[in-house]
CSV table of C-alpha atoms in Angstrom, one decimal:
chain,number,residue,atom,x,y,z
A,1,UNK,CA,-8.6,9.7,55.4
A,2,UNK,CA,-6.4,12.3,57.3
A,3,UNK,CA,-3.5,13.1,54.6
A,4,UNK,CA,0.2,12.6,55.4
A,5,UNK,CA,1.8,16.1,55.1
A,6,UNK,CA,5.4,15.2,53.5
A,7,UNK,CA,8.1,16.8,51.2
A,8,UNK,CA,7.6,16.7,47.8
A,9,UNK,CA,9.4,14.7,45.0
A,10,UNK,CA,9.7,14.5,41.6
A,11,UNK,CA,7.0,11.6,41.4
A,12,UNK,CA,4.7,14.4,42.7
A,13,UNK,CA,4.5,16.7,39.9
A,14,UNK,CA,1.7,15.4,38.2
A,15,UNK,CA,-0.2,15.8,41.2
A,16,UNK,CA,1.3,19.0,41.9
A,17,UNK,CA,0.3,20.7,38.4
A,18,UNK,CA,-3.0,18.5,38.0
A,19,UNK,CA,-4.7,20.7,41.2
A,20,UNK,CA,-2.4,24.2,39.9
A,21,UNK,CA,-3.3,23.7,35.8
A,22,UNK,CA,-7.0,23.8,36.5
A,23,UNK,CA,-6.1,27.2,38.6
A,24,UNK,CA,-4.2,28.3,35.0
A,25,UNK,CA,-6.6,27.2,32.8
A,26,UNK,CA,-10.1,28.2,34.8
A,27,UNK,CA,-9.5,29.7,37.8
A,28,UNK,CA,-7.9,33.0,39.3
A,29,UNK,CA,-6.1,31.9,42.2
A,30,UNK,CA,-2.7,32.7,40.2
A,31,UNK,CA,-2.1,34.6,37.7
A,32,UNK,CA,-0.2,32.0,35.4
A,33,UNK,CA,-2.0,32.1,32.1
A,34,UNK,CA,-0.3,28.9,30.4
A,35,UNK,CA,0.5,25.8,31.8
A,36,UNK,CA,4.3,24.3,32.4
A,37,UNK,CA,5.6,22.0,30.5
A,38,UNK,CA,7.1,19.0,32.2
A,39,UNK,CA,10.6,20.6,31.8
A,40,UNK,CA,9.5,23.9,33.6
A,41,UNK,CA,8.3,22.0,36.3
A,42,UNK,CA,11.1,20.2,36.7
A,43,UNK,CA,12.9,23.6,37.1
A,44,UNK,CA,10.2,24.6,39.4
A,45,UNK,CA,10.5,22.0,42.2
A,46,UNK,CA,14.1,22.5,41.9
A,47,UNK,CA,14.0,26.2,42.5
A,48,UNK,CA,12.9,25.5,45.9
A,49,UNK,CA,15.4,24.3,48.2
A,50,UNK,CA,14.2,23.1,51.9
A,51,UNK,CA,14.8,24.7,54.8
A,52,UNK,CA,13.6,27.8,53.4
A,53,UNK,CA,12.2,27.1,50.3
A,54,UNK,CA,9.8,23.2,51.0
A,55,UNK,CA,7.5,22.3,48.5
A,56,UNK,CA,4.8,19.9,50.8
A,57,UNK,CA,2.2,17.7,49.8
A,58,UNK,CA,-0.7,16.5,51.4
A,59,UNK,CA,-0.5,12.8,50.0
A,60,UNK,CA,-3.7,10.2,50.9
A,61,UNK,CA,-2.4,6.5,49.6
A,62,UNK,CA,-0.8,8.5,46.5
A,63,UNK,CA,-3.1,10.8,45.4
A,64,UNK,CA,-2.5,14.5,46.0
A,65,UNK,CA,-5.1,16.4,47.7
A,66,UNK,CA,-3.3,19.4,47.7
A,67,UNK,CA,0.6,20.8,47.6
A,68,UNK,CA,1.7,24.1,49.7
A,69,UNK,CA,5.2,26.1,48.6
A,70,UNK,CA,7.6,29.0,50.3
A,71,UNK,CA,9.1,30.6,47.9
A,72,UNK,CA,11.6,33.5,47.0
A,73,UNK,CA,9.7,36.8,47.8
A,74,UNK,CA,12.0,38.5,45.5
A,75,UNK,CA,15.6,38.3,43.9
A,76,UNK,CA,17.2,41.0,46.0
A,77,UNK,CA,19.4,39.6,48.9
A,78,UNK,CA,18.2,42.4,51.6
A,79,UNK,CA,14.6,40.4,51.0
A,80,UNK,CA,16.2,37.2,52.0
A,81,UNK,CA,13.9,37.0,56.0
A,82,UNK,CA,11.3,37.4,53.5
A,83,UNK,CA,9.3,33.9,51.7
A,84,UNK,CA,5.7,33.7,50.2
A,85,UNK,CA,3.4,30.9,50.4
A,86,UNK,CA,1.1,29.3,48.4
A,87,UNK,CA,-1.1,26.6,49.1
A,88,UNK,CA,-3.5,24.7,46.7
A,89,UNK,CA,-6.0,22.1,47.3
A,90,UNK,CA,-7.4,19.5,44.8
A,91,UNK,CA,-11.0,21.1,43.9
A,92,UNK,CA,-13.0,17.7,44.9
A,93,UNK,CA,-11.3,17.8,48.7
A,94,UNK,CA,-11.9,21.3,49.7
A,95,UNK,CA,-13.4,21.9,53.1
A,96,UNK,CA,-11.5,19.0,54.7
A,97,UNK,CA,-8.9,20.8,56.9
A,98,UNK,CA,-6.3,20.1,53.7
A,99,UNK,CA,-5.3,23.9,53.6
A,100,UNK,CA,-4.8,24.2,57.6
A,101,UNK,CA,-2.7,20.8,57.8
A,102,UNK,CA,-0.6,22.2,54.9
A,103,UNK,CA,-0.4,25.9,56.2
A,104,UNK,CA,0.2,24.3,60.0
A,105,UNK,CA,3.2,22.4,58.9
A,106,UNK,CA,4.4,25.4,56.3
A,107,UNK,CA,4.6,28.0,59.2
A,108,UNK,CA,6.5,25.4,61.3
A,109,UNK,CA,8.9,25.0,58.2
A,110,UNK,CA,9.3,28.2,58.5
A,111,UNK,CA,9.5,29.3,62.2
A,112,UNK,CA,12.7,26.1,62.3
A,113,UNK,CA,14.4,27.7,59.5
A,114,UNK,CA,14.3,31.6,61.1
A,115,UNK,CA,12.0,33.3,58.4
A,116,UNK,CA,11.3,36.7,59.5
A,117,UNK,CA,7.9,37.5,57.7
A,118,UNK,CA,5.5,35.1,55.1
A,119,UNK,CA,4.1,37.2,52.8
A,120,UNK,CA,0.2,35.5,50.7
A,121,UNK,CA,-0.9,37.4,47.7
A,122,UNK,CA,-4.5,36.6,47.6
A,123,UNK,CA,-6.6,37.4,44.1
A,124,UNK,CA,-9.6,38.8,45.3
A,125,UNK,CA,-12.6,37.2,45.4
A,126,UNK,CA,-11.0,34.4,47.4
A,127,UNK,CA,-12.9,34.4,51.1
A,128,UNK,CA,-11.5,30.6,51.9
A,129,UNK,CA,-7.8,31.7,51.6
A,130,UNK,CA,-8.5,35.0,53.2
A,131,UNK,CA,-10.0,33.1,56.4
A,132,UNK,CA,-7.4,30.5,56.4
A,133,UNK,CA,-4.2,32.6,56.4
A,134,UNK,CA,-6.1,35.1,59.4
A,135,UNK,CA,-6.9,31.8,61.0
A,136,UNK,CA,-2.9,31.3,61.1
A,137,UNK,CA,-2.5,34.7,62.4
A,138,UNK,CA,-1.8,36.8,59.1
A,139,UNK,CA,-3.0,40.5,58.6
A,140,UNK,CA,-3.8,42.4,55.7
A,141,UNK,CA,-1.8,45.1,54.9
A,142,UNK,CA,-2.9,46.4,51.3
A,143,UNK,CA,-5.3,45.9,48.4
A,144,UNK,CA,-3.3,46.5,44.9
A,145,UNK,CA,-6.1,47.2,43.0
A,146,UNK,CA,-6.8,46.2,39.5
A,147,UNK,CA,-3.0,44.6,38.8
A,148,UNK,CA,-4.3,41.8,37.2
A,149,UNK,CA,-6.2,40.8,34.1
A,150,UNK,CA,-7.6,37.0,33.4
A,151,UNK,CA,-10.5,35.5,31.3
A,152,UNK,CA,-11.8,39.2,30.8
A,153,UNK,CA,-11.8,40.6,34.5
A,154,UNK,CA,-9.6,42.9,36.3
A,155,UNK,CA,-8.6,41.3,39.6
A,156,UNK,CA,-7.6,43.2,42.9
A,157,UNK,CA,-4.4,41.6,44.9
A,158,UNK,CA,-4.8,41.4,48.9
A,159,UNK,CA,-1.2,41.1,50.5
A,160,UNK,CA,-0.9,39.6,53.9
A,161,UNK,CA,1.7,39.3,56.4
A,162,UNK,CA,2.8,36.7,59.4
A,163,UNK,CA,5.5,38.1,61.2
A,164,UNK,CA,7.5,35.0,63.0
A,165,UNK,CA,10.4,37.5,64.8
């Protein structure tokens, strides 16, 4: 079943922090630690305002299969042409395309709204995100080594850029 790539809602948090809580709790594809409680991710989806901010999901007959984000890069107004991404996919529907329709549909968010630059941060080892942001066009443009620190390791931080301007 090809998923229908929409906008989030409220009715899709469960499925949003279902696929991003096994990340927290076993995984190191973020660096979150604890999960949200239903209050914080309340907060969470409303931090992100469309045009420039969508949260999407990739929704087949109800269930999520995975959720994609732009978010704030940082705080300070001068970063404002500035968003990063984050895309997740439901561990038992990886290798389906999920990611790409996601990222496709992300970027073209983007390019409507005029965002200058989408910034990843990718915890290294993590060769399936790596290949599908350079699939959209993205370059690396550092390593930050040893930043991080979860279950025990010391994780490196690729950053990768898609310049839309």
């Amino acid at each position: 079943m090809t998923p229908v790539i929409r906008p989030a809602s409220h009715a899709d948090l469960p499925g949003i922090f279902d696929i991003y809580d096994r990340e927290v709790l076993h995984g190191t594809a973020t660096f979150d630690t604890e999960v949200k409680t239903p209050e914080q991710r309340t907060a969470w989806l409303a931090s992100h305002r469309p045009p420039r901010h969508p949260v999407l999901v990739a929704d087949e007959g109800g269930f999520i299969a995975g959720w994609a984000s732009l978010s704030k890069w940082s705080e300070r107004c001068a970063y404002a042409r500035a968003v990063e991404d984050s895309v997740y996919v439901h561990h038992d529907c990886r290798g389906r395309g999920i990611g790409t329709l996601l990222m496709r549909e992300l970027i073209a968010q983007a390019r409507a709204d005029g965002v200058g630059v989408v910034l990843a941060r990718i915890v290294e080892p993590n060769p399936a995100s790596i290949r599908l942001h350079e699939s959209f066009g993205y370059q690396t443009v550092g390593l930050m080594r040893r930043v991080g620190e979860k279950f025990g390791r010391i994780l490196d931080v690729r950053l990768m850029d898609l310049h839309l301007d």
